Coordinates of N, CA and C in Angstrom, one line a residue:
M150 N -104.3 -161.3 138.9 CA -103.9 -162.3 138.3 C -103.4 -162.4 139.6
K151 N -102.9 -164.0 139.2 CA -102.4 -165.0 140.9 C -100.4 -164.8 140.3
L152 N -100.3 -164.2 142.1 CA -98.1 -164.1 141.3 C -97.8 -165.3 142.2
I153 N -97.5 -166.2 142.1 CA -96.5 -166.9 143.0 C -95.5 -166.6 143.4
V154 N -94.7 -166.1 144.3 CA -93.7 -166.1 144.0 C -92.7 -166.8 144.9
N155 N -91.8 -168.5 144.6 CA -91.3 -169.3 144.8 C -89.8 -169.1 145.5
A156 N -89.2 -169.4 146.2 CA -87.8 -169.3 146.5 C -87.5 -170.5 146.6
D157 N -86.9 -171.1 145.9 CA -85.8 -171.8 146.0 C -84.9 -172.3 146.9
D158 N -84.7 -173.7 147.4 CA -82.6 -173.7 148.0 C -83.4 -173.7 149.1
F159 N -85.0 -174.5 150.3 CA -85.0 -174.1 152.0 C -84.1 -175.4 151.7
G160 N -83.9 -175.5 153.3 CA -83.1 -176.3 153.6 C -81.8 -176.3 152.9
L161 N -80.8 -175.6 152.5 CA -80.0 -175.5 151.7 C -78.6 -175.7 152.8
T162 N -79.0 -174.6 153.5 CA -78.4 -173.7 154.2 C -78.8 -173.6 155.5
D163 N -79.2 -172.9 156.6 CA -79.4 -172.3 157.5 C -79.3 -170.7 157.2
G164 N -78.5 -170.5 156.8 CA -78.6 -168.7 155.9 C -79.6 -169.1 154.6
V165 N -79.7 -169.9 153.8 CA -80.3 -169.9 152.5 C -82.0 -169.7 153.8
T166 N -82.0 -170.5 154.5 CA -83.5 -171.1 155.1 C -83.7 -169.7 155.8
L167 N -83.0 -168.8 156.6 CA -83.5 -168.2 157.2 C -83.7 -166.7 156.4
G168 N -82.7 -166.8 155.6 CA -83.2 -165.6 154.8 C -84.6 -165.4 153.4
I169 N -85.0 -166.9 153.2 CA -86.1 -167.2 152.4 C -87.3 -167.0 153.5
L170 N -87.6 -167.1 155.1 CA -88.0 -166.6 155.5 C -88.5 -165.4 156.1
H171 N -86.9 -165.0 156.1 CA -87.7 -163.1 156.5 C -88.2 -162.9 155.0
A172 N -87.9 -162.8 154.2 CA -88.7 -162.6 152.6 C -89.9 -162.5 152.5
M173 N -90.2 -163.9 152.8 CA -91.5 -164.2 153.6 C -92.2 -162.5 154.4
E174 N -91.4 -163.3 155.7 CA -92.9 -161.9 156.4 C -92.3 -161.1 155.8
H175 N -91.5 -160.5 155.4 CA -91.3 -158.8 155.6 C -91.1 -158.2 153.6
G176 N -92.0 -159.3 153.0 CA -91.5 -159.0 151.1 C -92.7 -159.7 150.8
I177 N -91.9 -160.2 149.0 CA -92.9 -160.4 148.2 C -93.3 -161.8 148.2
V178 N -92.4 -162.7 148.9 CA -91.7 -163.9 148.6 C -93.6 -165.4 149.6
T179 N -93.9 -165.8 148.4 CA -95.1 -166.2 148.9 C -95.2 -168.0 149.5
S180 N -93.7 -168.8 148.9 CA -94.2 -169.7 148.8 C -92.2 -169.9 148.9
T181 N -92.3 -171.9 149.3 CA -90.5 -172.0 148.5 C -90.7 -173.4 148.7
T182 N -89.3 -174.2 148.3 CA -89.8 -175.7 147.6 C -88.6 -175.8 148.9
M183 N -88.0 -177.5 149.6 CA -87.1 -177.5 150.5 C -86.2 -178.8 150.1
M184 N -85.2 -178.5 150.3 CA -84.9 -180.0 149.9 C -84.3 -180.7 150.9
V185 N -84.9 -182.0 151.4 CA -84.8 -183.1 152.2 C -83.8 -183.6 152.6
N186 N -82.4 -183.3 151.0 CA -80.7 -184.4 151.4 C -79.5 -183.2 151.9
T187 N -80.1 -182.2 152.6 CA -78.9 -181.6 152.5 C -79.1 -180.5 154.0
P188 N -77.6 -180.5 154.3 CA -77.6 -180.3 156.1 C -78.3 -179.2 156.2
G189 N -78.6 -178.9 156.1 CA -79.9 -177.6 156.6 C -81.5 -178.0 156.5
A190 N -81.1 -179.5 155.8 CA -82.9 -180.1 156.1 C -83.7 -179.7 157.4
Q191 N -82.9 -180.6 158.5 CA -84.2 -180.7 159.2 C -84.3 -179.0 160.5
A192 N -83.3 -178.2 160.1 CA -83.7 -176.7 160.6 C -84.6 -176.3 159.7
A193 N -84.8 -176.1 158.7 CA -85.9 -175.5 157.6 C -87.2 -177.0 158.1
A194 N -87.3 -177.9 157.7 CA -88.6 -178.9 158.7 C -88.9 -178.5 160.3
D195 N -88.3 -177.9 161.0 CA -88.5 -177.3 162.1 C -89.6 -176.6 162.0
I196 N -88.6 -175.7 161.1 CA -89.9 -173.8 160.7 C -91.3 -174.0 160.2
A197 N -91.0 -175.4 159.4 CA -92.3 -175.8 158.8 C -93.1 -176.4 159.7
R198 N -92.2 -177.2 160.2 CA -93.8 -177.4 161.2 C -94.2 -176.5 162.2
R199 N -93.5 -175.8 163.1 CA -94.0 -174.8 163.5 C -94.5 -173.8 162.6
E200 N -94.4 -173.1 161.7 CA -95.4 -172.6 161.1 C -96.0 -173.3 159.8
S201 N -97.5 -173.8 160.4 CA -98.0 -174.6 159.4 C -98.7 -173.8 158.2
G202 N -99.0 -172.3 158.1 CA -99.5 -172.0 157.2 C -98.3 -171.6 156.1
L203 N -96.9 -171.7 156.3 CA -95.9 -172.0 155.5 C -96.3 -172.4 154.6
A204 N -96.3 -171.6 152.7 CA -96.8 -172.3 152.1 C -95.1 -173.5 151.4
V205 N -94.9 -174.7 151.5 CA -93.3 -175.7 151.5 C -94.0 -176.5 150.4
G206 N -93.1 -175.9 149.4 CA -93.4 -177.1 148.5 C -91.9 -178.3 148.8
L207 N -91.8 -179.1 147.6 CA -90.6 -180.6 147.9 C -89.5 -180.0 146.4
H208 N -88.0 -179.6 147.3 CA -87.5 -179.0 145.5 C -86.6 -180.3 145.4
I209 N -87.0 -181.7 144.6 CA -86.8 -182.7 144.4 C -84.7 -182.5 144.0
N210 N -83.3 -182.8 144.6 CA -82.6 -182.1 144.6 C -81.5 -184.1 143.7
I211 N -81.3 -184.0 142.6 CA -80.8 -184.7 141.6 C -79.3 -184.6 141.9
S212 N -79.0 -183.2 142.3 CA -78.0 -182.2 141.7 C -76.9 -182.0 142.6
L213 N -76.9 -182.3 143.5 CA -76.0 -182.1 144.7 C -76.2 -182.7 145.9
G214 N -74.8 -183.0 146.0 CA -74.7 -184.2 147.5 C -75.1 -185.8 147.5
S215 N -75.6 -185.9 148.5 CA -75.5 -187.4 148.2 C -77.1 -188.3 147.8
P216 N -77.7 -189.4 146.9 CA -78.9 -190.0 147.6 C -79.1 -190.5 148.4
L217 N -80.5 -190.0 148.5 CA -81.6 -191.3 149.5 C -81.5 -193.1 149.2
T218 N -81.3 -193.1 147.7 CA -81.8 -194.0 147.7 C -80.6 -195.1 146.7
A219 N -79.7 -196.1 146.9 CA -78.7 -196.9 145.6 C -79.4 -195.9 144.6
C220 N -79.2 -195.5 143.7 CA -79.1 -195.1 142.5 C -77.9 -194.9 141.6
E221 N -77.3 -196.5 141.1 CA -75.8 -195.6 140.6 C -75.8 -194.8 139.4
S222 N -76.9 -195.1 138.8 CA -77.1 -194.2 137.4 C -77.1 -193.0 137.8
L223 N -78.0 -192.6 138.4 CA -77.3 -191.0 139.2 C -75.6 -190.3 139.4
T224 N -75.2 -191.3 139.6 CA -74.1 -190.2 140.9 C -72.7 -190.8 140.1
E225 N -72.1 -190.0 140.5 CA -70.7 -190.8 140.3 C -69.8 -190.4 141.6
N226 N -69.4 -191.6 141.9 CA -68.6 -191.9 143.7 C -69.5 -191.6 144.9
G227 N -70.5 -191.8 144.3 CA -71.8 -191.6 145.4 C -72.7 -190.1 146.1
K228 N -72.2 -189.2 144.8 CA -72.3 -187.9 144.4 C -72.9 -187.8 142.8
F229 N -74.1 -187.1 143.7 CA -74.9 -186.2 142.2 C -74.1 -185.4 141.8
Q230 N -74.6 -185.1 140.0 CA -73.3 -183.9 140.1 C -74.1 -183.7 139.3
K231 N -73.8 -181.9 139.0 CA -74.8 -180.8 138.5 C -75.0 -181.2 136.5
P232 N -76.4 -180.9 136.4 CA -76.6 -181.3 135.0 C -75.6 -180.7 134.2
S233 N -74.7 -179.9 134.8 CA -74.0 -179.0 132.8 C -72.8 -179.5 133.2
V234 N -72.6 -180.2 134.0 CA -71.5 -181.2 134.2 C -71.9 -182.5 133.3
I235 N -73.0 -182.6 133.9 CA -73.1 -184.5 132.6 C -73.6 -183.9 131.5
G236 N -74.4 -183.0 131.4 CA -75.3 -182.7 129.9 C -75.7 -183.0 129.2
T237 N -76.2 -184.4 129.4 CA -77.1 -185.1 129.4 C -77.6 -186.0 130.2
D238 N -79.2 -186.3 130.0 CA -79.6 -187.5 130.9 C -79.3 -189.1 130.4
E239 N -78.8 -189.2 129.3 CA -78.5 -189.8 129.0 C -77.8 -191.5 129.5
R240 N -77.4 -191.1 130.9 CA -76.6 -191.8 131.5 C -78.2 -192.9 132.6
Y241 N -79.0 -191.8 133.3 CA -79.7 -192.1 134.3 C -81.0 -193.1 133.8
K242 N -80.5 -194.0 134.8 CA -81.8 -194.9 134.6 C -83.6 -194.4 135.0
E243 N -84.0 -194.2 134.1 CA -85.9 -193.8 135.1 C -86.1 -194.3 135.8
E244 N -86.5 -195.6 136.3 CA -86.4 -196.2 137.7 C -85.7 -195.4 138.7
D245 N -84.6 -195.8 138.4 CA -83.6 -194.7 139.5 C -84.1 -193.8 139.8
L246 N -84.2 -192.9 138.9 CA -84.7 -191.0 139.6 C -86.4 -191.3 139.9
Y247 N -87.4 -192.2 139.1 CA -88.4 -192.3 140.0 C -88.4 -192.8 141.7
L248 N -87.7 -193.6 141.8 CA -87.6 -194.5 143.6 C -86.8 -192.8 143.9
E249 N -85.6 -192.3 143.7 CA -85.2 -191.7 144.9 C -85.8 -190.3 144.8
M250 N -86.5 -190.0 143.9 CA -87.6 -189.4 144.0 C -88.6 -189.6 144.6
R251 N -89.6 -190.2 145.4 CA -90.5 -191.3 145.7 C -89.3 -191.5 147.3
A252 N -88.6 -191.3 147.2 CA -88.0 -191.3 148.6 C -87.6 -190.0 149.2
Q253 N -87.6 -188.8 148.4 CA -87.2 -187.8 148.8 C -89.0 -187.1 149.2
Y254 N -89.3 -187.4 148.9 CA -91.1 -186.9 148.9 C -91.1 -187.7 150.5
S255 N -91.0 -189.3 150.2 CA -91.2 -189.1 151.4 C -90.3 -188.7 152.7
R256 N -89.3 -189.2 152.5 CA -88.7 -187.9 153.9 C -89.1 -186.4 154.0
F257 N -89.6 -185.6 153.0 CA -90.7 -185.0 153.1 C -91.6 -185.0 153.7
L258 N -92.4 -185.5 153.4 CA -93.8 -186.3 154.5 C -93.3 -186.3 155.9
A259 N -92.1 -187.0 156.0 CA -91.4 -187.3 157.5 C -90.7 -185.9 157.8
L260 N -90.3 -185.6 157.8 CA -89.6 -184.4 158.4 C -90.7 -183.4 158.5
T261 N -91.3 -183.1 157.9 CA -92.6 -181.7 158.0 C -94.0 -182.2 158.6
G262 N -94.2 -183.3 158.2 CA -95.6 -184.6 158.8 C -96.8 -183.3 158.5
R263 N -96.4 -183.0 156.8 CA -97.7 -182.4 155.7 C -97.3 -183.2 154.6
R264 N -98.5 -182.8 153.7 CA -97.9 -183.5 152.6 C -97.4 -181.6 151.6
P265 N -96.3 -181.5 150.6 CA -95.8 -180.1 149.6 C -96.7 -179.5 149.4
T266 N -96.8 -178.1 149.0 CA -98.2 -177.5 148.2 C -97.9 -177.8 147.0
H267 N -96.5 -178.4 146.2 CA -96.5 -179.0 144.9 C -94.6 -179.3 144.7
V268 N -94.4 -179.6 143.7 CA -93.0 -179.8 143.0 C -92.3 -179.5 142.4
D269 N -91.1 -179.1 142.8 CA -90.1 -178.5 141.7 C -88.6 -179.4 141.9
S270 N -87.6 -178.6 141.2 CA -85.8 -179.2 141.2 C -85.1 -178.6 141.0
H271 N -84.0 -178.6 142.0 CA -82.6 -178.0 142.1 C -82.3 -178.0 140.8
L272 N -82.0 -176.6 140.6 CA -81.0 -176.8 138.9 C -81.5 -177.4 138.3
Y273 N -83.5 -176.8 137.5 CA -83.9 -177.5 136.4 C -84.4 -178.4 136.8
V274 N -83.9 -179.6 136.8 CA -82.8 -180.8 135.6 C -84.5 -181.2 135.2
H275 N -85.9 -180.8 136.2 CA -86.7 -181.5 135.4 C -87.5 -180.8 134.3
Q276 N -87.4 -179.6 134.1 CA -87.2 -178.4 132.8 C -85.8 -179.1 132.1
I277 N -85.1 -179.6 132.0 CA -84.1 -179.7 130.9 C -84.0 -180.8 130.3
F278 N -84.3 -182.0 131.4 CA -83.8 -183.5 130.8 C -85.7 -184.2 130.9
P279 N -86.0 -184.6 129.7 CA -86.4 -185.9 129.5 C -87.0 -186.6 130.4
K280 N -85.5 -187.1 130.7 CA -86.0 -189.0 131.3 C -86.2 -188.4 132.9
V281 N -86.0 -187.6 133.6 CA -86.4 -186.0 134.3 C -87.7 -186.2 134.9
S282 N -88.1 -185.4 133.7 CA -89.9 -184.6 133.1 C -90.4 -185.8 133.4
R283 N -90.4 -186.9 133.2 CA -91.5 -188.0 133.2 C -91.4 -189.0 134.0
A284 N -90.0 -188.3 134.7 CA -90.7 -189.6 136.5 C -91.2 -188.3 137.3
L285 N -91.0 -186.8 137.4 CA -91.6 -186.7 137.9 C -92.7 -186.5 138.0
R286 N -93.3 -186.3 136.8 CA -94.6 -186.4 136.4 C -95.1 -187.6 137.0
R287 N -94.4 -188.6 137.2 CA -95.0 -190.5 137.7 C -95.4 -190.0 138.9
L288 N -94.7 -189.1 139.6 CA -94.6 -189.4 141.0 C -95.8 -187.7 141.1
A289 N -95.4 -187.0 140.6 CA -96.8 -185.4 140.8 C -97.8 -186.5 140.6
E290 N -98.0 -186.9 139.4 CA -99.2 -187.5 139.2 C -100.0 -188.7 140.2
E291 N -99.4 -189.3 140.9 CA -99.4 -190.6 142.1 C -99.8 -190.2 143.0
E292 N -99.1 -188.4 143.4 CA -99.5 -187.8 144.3 C -100.8 -186.2 144.5
A293 N -100.7 -186.3 142.7 CA -101.2 -185.2 142.6 C -101.3 -183.9 143.2
L294 N -99.7 -183.5 142.5 CA -99.1 -182.5 143.3 C -99.2 -181.6 142.2
P295 N -99.2 -180.2 141.7 CA -98.8 -179.5 141.2 C -97.2 -179.2 140.8
V296 N -96.2 -179.6 139.3 CA -95.1 -179.5 138.9 C -94.9 -177.6 138.5
R297 N -93.6 -177.5 138.7 CA -93.3 -176.1 138.2 C -93.3 -176.4 136.5
D298 N -93.7 -175.3 135.3 CA -93.9 -175.0 134.6 C -94.1 -176.3 134.5
M299 N -95.3 -177.6 134.5 CA -95.2 -178.2 133.9 C -97.0 -178.8 133.8
E300 N -97.7 -179.3 132.8 CA -99.3 -179.3 132.9 C -98.9 -181.3 133.0
T301 N -100.0 -181.2 134.5 CA -100.2 -182.9 135.0 C -101.3 -183.7 134.6
R302 N -101.8 -184.1 134.9 CA -103.4 -184.4 134.8 C -104.5 -184.2 135.8
C303 N -103.6 -183.6 137.0 CA -104.8 -182.5 137.8 C -104.7 -181.6 137.7
F304 N -103.1 -181.2 137.5 CA -103.0 -179.4 137.1 C -102.5 -178.9 135.9
P305 N -103.3 -177.7 135.4 CA -102.7 -177.1 134.8 C -101.1 -176.4 134.6
R306 N -100.9 -176.4 133.2 CA -99.2 -175.0 133.6 C -99.2 -173.5 133.5
V307 N -98.7 -173.5 134.8 CA -98.5 -172.3 135.5 C -97.6 -171.9 134.9
Y308 N -97.4 -170.4 134.2 CA -96.5 -169.7 133.4 C -95.6 -169.1 134.3
F309 N -94.2 -169.9 133.6 CA -93.5 -170.0 134.7 C -91.7 -168.7 134.2
E310 N -91.4 -168.3 134.9 CA -90.5 -166.6 135.4 C -89.8 -167.3 136.2
G311 N -88.1 -167.7 135.1 CA -87.3 -167.6 135.7 C -85.7 -167.2 135.2
N312 N -86.7 -165.8 134.8 CA -85.0 -164.7 135.1 C -84.9 -164.0 135.8
F313 N -85.5 -164.0 136.9 CA -84.7 -163.3 138.6 C -83.1 -164.1 138.9
K314 N -82.8 -163.2 138.2 CA -81.5 -164.1 138.3 C -79.9 -162.5 138.4
V315 N -79.2 -162.8 139.3 CA -78.6 -161.9 139.1 C -77.4 -161.8 138.6
R316 N -77.0 -161.2 137.4 CA -76.0 -161.2 136.1 C -74.9 -160.7 136.9
P317 N -73.4 -161.8 135.8 CA -72.1 -160.8 136.2 C -72.7 -158.9 136.1
G318 N -71.8 -158.6 137.5 CA -72.4 -157.0 137.0 C -72.8 -156.2 136.7
E319 N -74.2 -156.6 137.2 CA -75.3 -156.2 137.3 C -75.7 -155.6 138.7
T320 N -75.8 -154.1 138.9 CA -76.0 -153.6 140.8 C -77.1 -154.0 141.0
G321 N -77.8 -153.3 142.1 CA -79.2 -154.0 142.9 C -79.9 -152.9 142.2
A322 N -79.7 -151.7 141.7 CA -80.4 -151.1 140.6 C -81.1 -151.5 139.4
E323 N -80.0 -152.4 139.6 CA -80.8 -152.7 137.9 C -81.4 -153.8 138.0
L324 N -81.0 -155.2 139.2 CA -81.7 -155.8 139.4 C -83.0 -155.6 140.4
K325 N -83.8 -154.1 140.4 CA -85.6 -154.4 140.8 C -85.6 -153.8 139.7
Q326 N -84.9 -153.1 138.9 CA -85.9 -152.6 137.5 C -86.4 -154.0 136.7
K327 N -85.1 -154.6 136.2 CA -85.4 -155.9 136.0 C -87.1 -156.7 136.9
C328 N -86.8 -157.1 138.4 CA -87.8 -157.6 139.0 C -89.2 -156.0 139.0
L329 N -89.1 -155.4 138.3 CA -90.3 -154.5 138.2 C -90.7 -154.7 136.7
A330 N -90.0 -155.0 135.3 CA -90.5 -155.4 134.2 C -91.0 -156.7 134.0
L331 N -90.1 -157.6 134.8 CA -91.0 -159.7 134.9 C -92.2 -159.4 135.7
L332 N -92.4 -158.7 136.5 CA -93.9 -158.5 137.0 C -94.5 -158.2 135.9
A333 N -94.7 -157.0 135.9 CA -94.9 -156.4 134.6 C -95.1 -156.8 133.4
R334 N -94.5 -158.0 133.1 CA -94.5 -159.2 132.3 C -96.0 -160.1 132.7
A335 N -95.0 -161.0 133.9 CA -96.3 -161.9 134.3 C -97.6 -161.5 134.3
A336 N -97.8 -160.6 134.5 CA -99.4 -159.5 135.0 C -100.0 -159.8 134.2
S337 N -99.8 -160.4 132.5 CA -100.7 -160.5 131.8 C -101.1 -162.2 132.0
Q338 N -100.5 -163.1 132.5 CA -100.4 -163.8 132.7 C -102.2 -164.5 133.5
P339 N -102.6 -165.4 133.7 CA -104.1 -165.3 134.9 C -103.1 -165.6 135.8
A340 N -101.6 -166.8 135.7 CA -101.1 -167.1 136.9 C -100.0 -167.2 136.7
A341 N -99.4 -166.4 137.6 CA -97.9 -167.1 137.1 C -96.6 -167.6 138.6
E342 N -95.4 -168.1 138.3 CA -94.5 -168.3 139.3 C -93.4 -167.4 138.7
L343 N -93.2 -166.3 139.4 CA -91.7 -165.8 139.7 C -90.8 -167.1 140.4
M344 N -89.5 -167.7 140.0 CA -88.6 -168.1 140.9 C -87.0 -167.0 141.6
V345 N -86.9 -167.8 142.9 CA -86.5 -166.4 143.0 C -85.5 -167.3 144.3
H346 N -84.3 -166.7 144.9 CA -83.5 -167.5 145.1 C -82.8 -166.5 146.0
P347 N -83.4 -165.7 147.7 CA -83.0 -164.7 148.4 C -82.7 -165.7 149.6
A348 N -81.5 -165.0 150.6 CA -80.5 -165.5 151.1 C -79.8 -164.6 152.0
F349 N -79.7 -165.0 153.4 CA -78.5 -164.6 154.2 C -77.6 -164.8 154.0
L350 N -76.1 -164.4 154.1 CA -75.0 -165.3 153.9 C -74.1 -166.0 154.4
D351 N -74.5 -167.1 154.6 CA -73.3 -168.0 155.4 C -72.2 -168.8 155.3
D352 N -71.2 -169.4 156.3 CA -70.5 -169.9 155.4 C -70.1 -170.5 154.2
W353 N -70.9 -171.2 154.5 CA -71.4 -173.4 153.5 C -71.8 -172.0 151.9
L354 N -72.5 -171.3 152.8 CA -72.9 -170.4 151.0 C -71.9 -169.6 150.4
L355 N -70.8 -168.8 151.2 CA -69.8 -168.5 150.7 C -69.0 -169.3 149.9
H356 N -68.1 -170.8 150.3 CA -67.8 -171.3 149.7 C -67.7 -172.2 148.8
N357 N -68.9 -172.3 149.0 CA -69.0 -174.0 148.1 C -70.0 -174.0 147.5
S358 N -70.8 -172.2 146.4 CA -71.6 -172.2 146.3 C -71.3 -170.9 145.5
S359 N -71.6 -171.0 143.8 CA -70.9 -169.4 142.9 C -72.1 -168.6 143.0
Y360 N -73.0 -169.0 143.7 CA -74.5 -168.2 143.6 C -74.5 -167.8 144.9
N361 N -73.6 -167.1 145.3 CA -73.8 -166.6 147.4 C -74.5 -165.2 147.6
V362 N -73.3 -164.6 146.9 CA -73.7 -163.0 147.3 C -75.0 -161.9 146.5
Q363 N -75.2 -162.7 145.3 CA -76.7 -162.8 144.4 C -77.5 -163.0 144.8
R364 N -77.7 -163.7 146.3 CA -78.5 -164.5 146.7 C -79.1 -163.0 148.5
T365 N -78.7 -162.6 148.2 CA -78.6 -161.3 149.5 C -79.1 -160.0 148.0
A366 N -78.6 -160.3 147.0 CA -78.6 -158.5 146.6 C -80.2 -159.0 146.2
E367 N -80.6 -160.3 146.0 CA -82.4 -160.6 145.0 C -82.8 -160.5 147.1
H368 N -82.7 -161.0 148.1 CA -82.8 -160.5 148.7 C -83.6 -159.1 149.3
A369 N -82.6 -158.2 149.1 CA -83.1 -156.8 149.4 C -83.9 -156.4 148.4
V370 N -83.9 -157.1 146.9 CA -85.1 -156.5 146.6 C -86.8 -156.9 146.7
L371 N -86.5 -158.2 146.7 CA -87.6 -159.2 146.7 C -88.4 -158.7 148.3
T372 N -87.4 -157.6 149.4 CA -88.5 -157.3 150.4 C -88.2 -155.1 150.6
D373 N -88.5 -155.3 149.5 CA -88.5 -153.8 149.3 C -89.2 -153.3 148.8
P374 N -90.4 -152.4 149.2 CA -91.4 -151.6 149.8 C -92.1 -151.5 148.2
E375 N -91.6 -150.5 147.1 CA -91.4 -149.8 146.2 C -91.8 -151.2 145.3
V376 N -91.2 -152.5 145.6 CA -91.9 -153.5 145.2 C -92.7 -154.5 144.8
R377 N -93.4 -154.1 146.2 CA -94.7 -154.9 147.0 C -95.6 -153.5 146.6
G378 N -95.4 -151.9 146.6 CA -96.1 -151.6 145.9 C -96.5 -151.4 144.8
L379 N -96.4 -152.4 143.7 CA -96.7 -151.4 142.1 C -97.0 -153.0 142.2
L380 N -97.6 -153.7 143.2 CA -98.0 -154.9 142.9 C -99.9 -154.8 143.2
P381 N -100.6 -154.1 143.7 CA -102.0 -153.4 143.5 C -102.0 -152.8 141.9
Q382 N -100.7 -151.5 141.8 CA -101.3 -151.5 140.2 C -101.2 -152.1 139.2
L383 N -100.1 -153.2 139.3 CA -100.9 -154.3 138.4 C -102.0 -155.6 138.3
A384 N -102.1 -155.1 139.1 CA -104.5 -156.0 139.6 C -102.8 -157.5 139.9
I385 N -102.2 -157.3 140.7 CA -101.6 -158.5 141.0 C -101.8 -159.1 143.0
R386 N -102.2 -160.6 142.3 CA -102.4 -161.0 143.9 C -101.6 -162.0 144.3
L387 N -101.3 -161.3 145.3 CA -100.0 -163.2 146.0 C -100.5 -164.1 145.7
A388 N -100.4 -165.3 145.9 CA -100.7 -166.4 145.3 C -100.0 -167.1 146.1
T389 N -100.1 -168.7 146.6 CA -99.4 -170.0 146.6 C -99.8 -170.8 145.6
Y390 N -99.5 -172.1 145.3 CA -99.7 -173.7 145.2 C -100.7 -173.8 145.8
R391 N -101.4 -173.0 146.5 CA -102.3 -174.1 147.2 C -104.0 -173.1 146.7
D392 N -103.4 -172.2 145.9 CA -104.4 -171.7 145.1 C -104.4 -171.8 143.7
V393 N -104.0 -173.0 143.1 CA -104.3 -173.1 141.6 C -105.4 -174.7 141.9
E394 N -105.9 -174.4 140.5 CA -107.1 -175.2 140.4 C -106.7 -176.1 139.6

């Protein structure tokens, strides 16, 4: 089977970006999705330009920081809010969503000089909010791009595994066993995506994200030789969204 191991948040901070890159070079991470409206976006884009073989998708962000467009229905005092804060997408206007996504797609092209391999969203907004899902489908079908956990006119839905997260009180050994179990479960699918969040800890991440030290624990598991060694036993072939037909 084909396994895409996608690291979210490329470009969030330099520590996140460098941690993801290291996990791609020394671990099982095969793909990443980049944020374009965050302080670390330019540094991430420089890496994407330099490393042309790196599989980099677009991480649509309407949950953190500032928009690229005048999209009042998506913001409060000019800033995005987390989906857990707003609870529903009732306030969103679909045209605002589409235009902001289109702007982020255009920014990705300008920053990296190439098309994204696929599209997903920060904090799963397209997977939990119907209006966001419809707007992202519109963009993806116009640009013929795969979307996480979604069937479109151009691409099938790839089985999505989003449970590789560090839970409160969970040890590194427990996280490793969870990873091995998730890999075994994914192996029953013809193709699957495992969502991950590896990073090197930096000051911004430590003081502005509730999921910070946990990312270093993910990084340790994703670069563990034992985890990579399990893949042939499960007949898993590491892949990217470039391999999705």
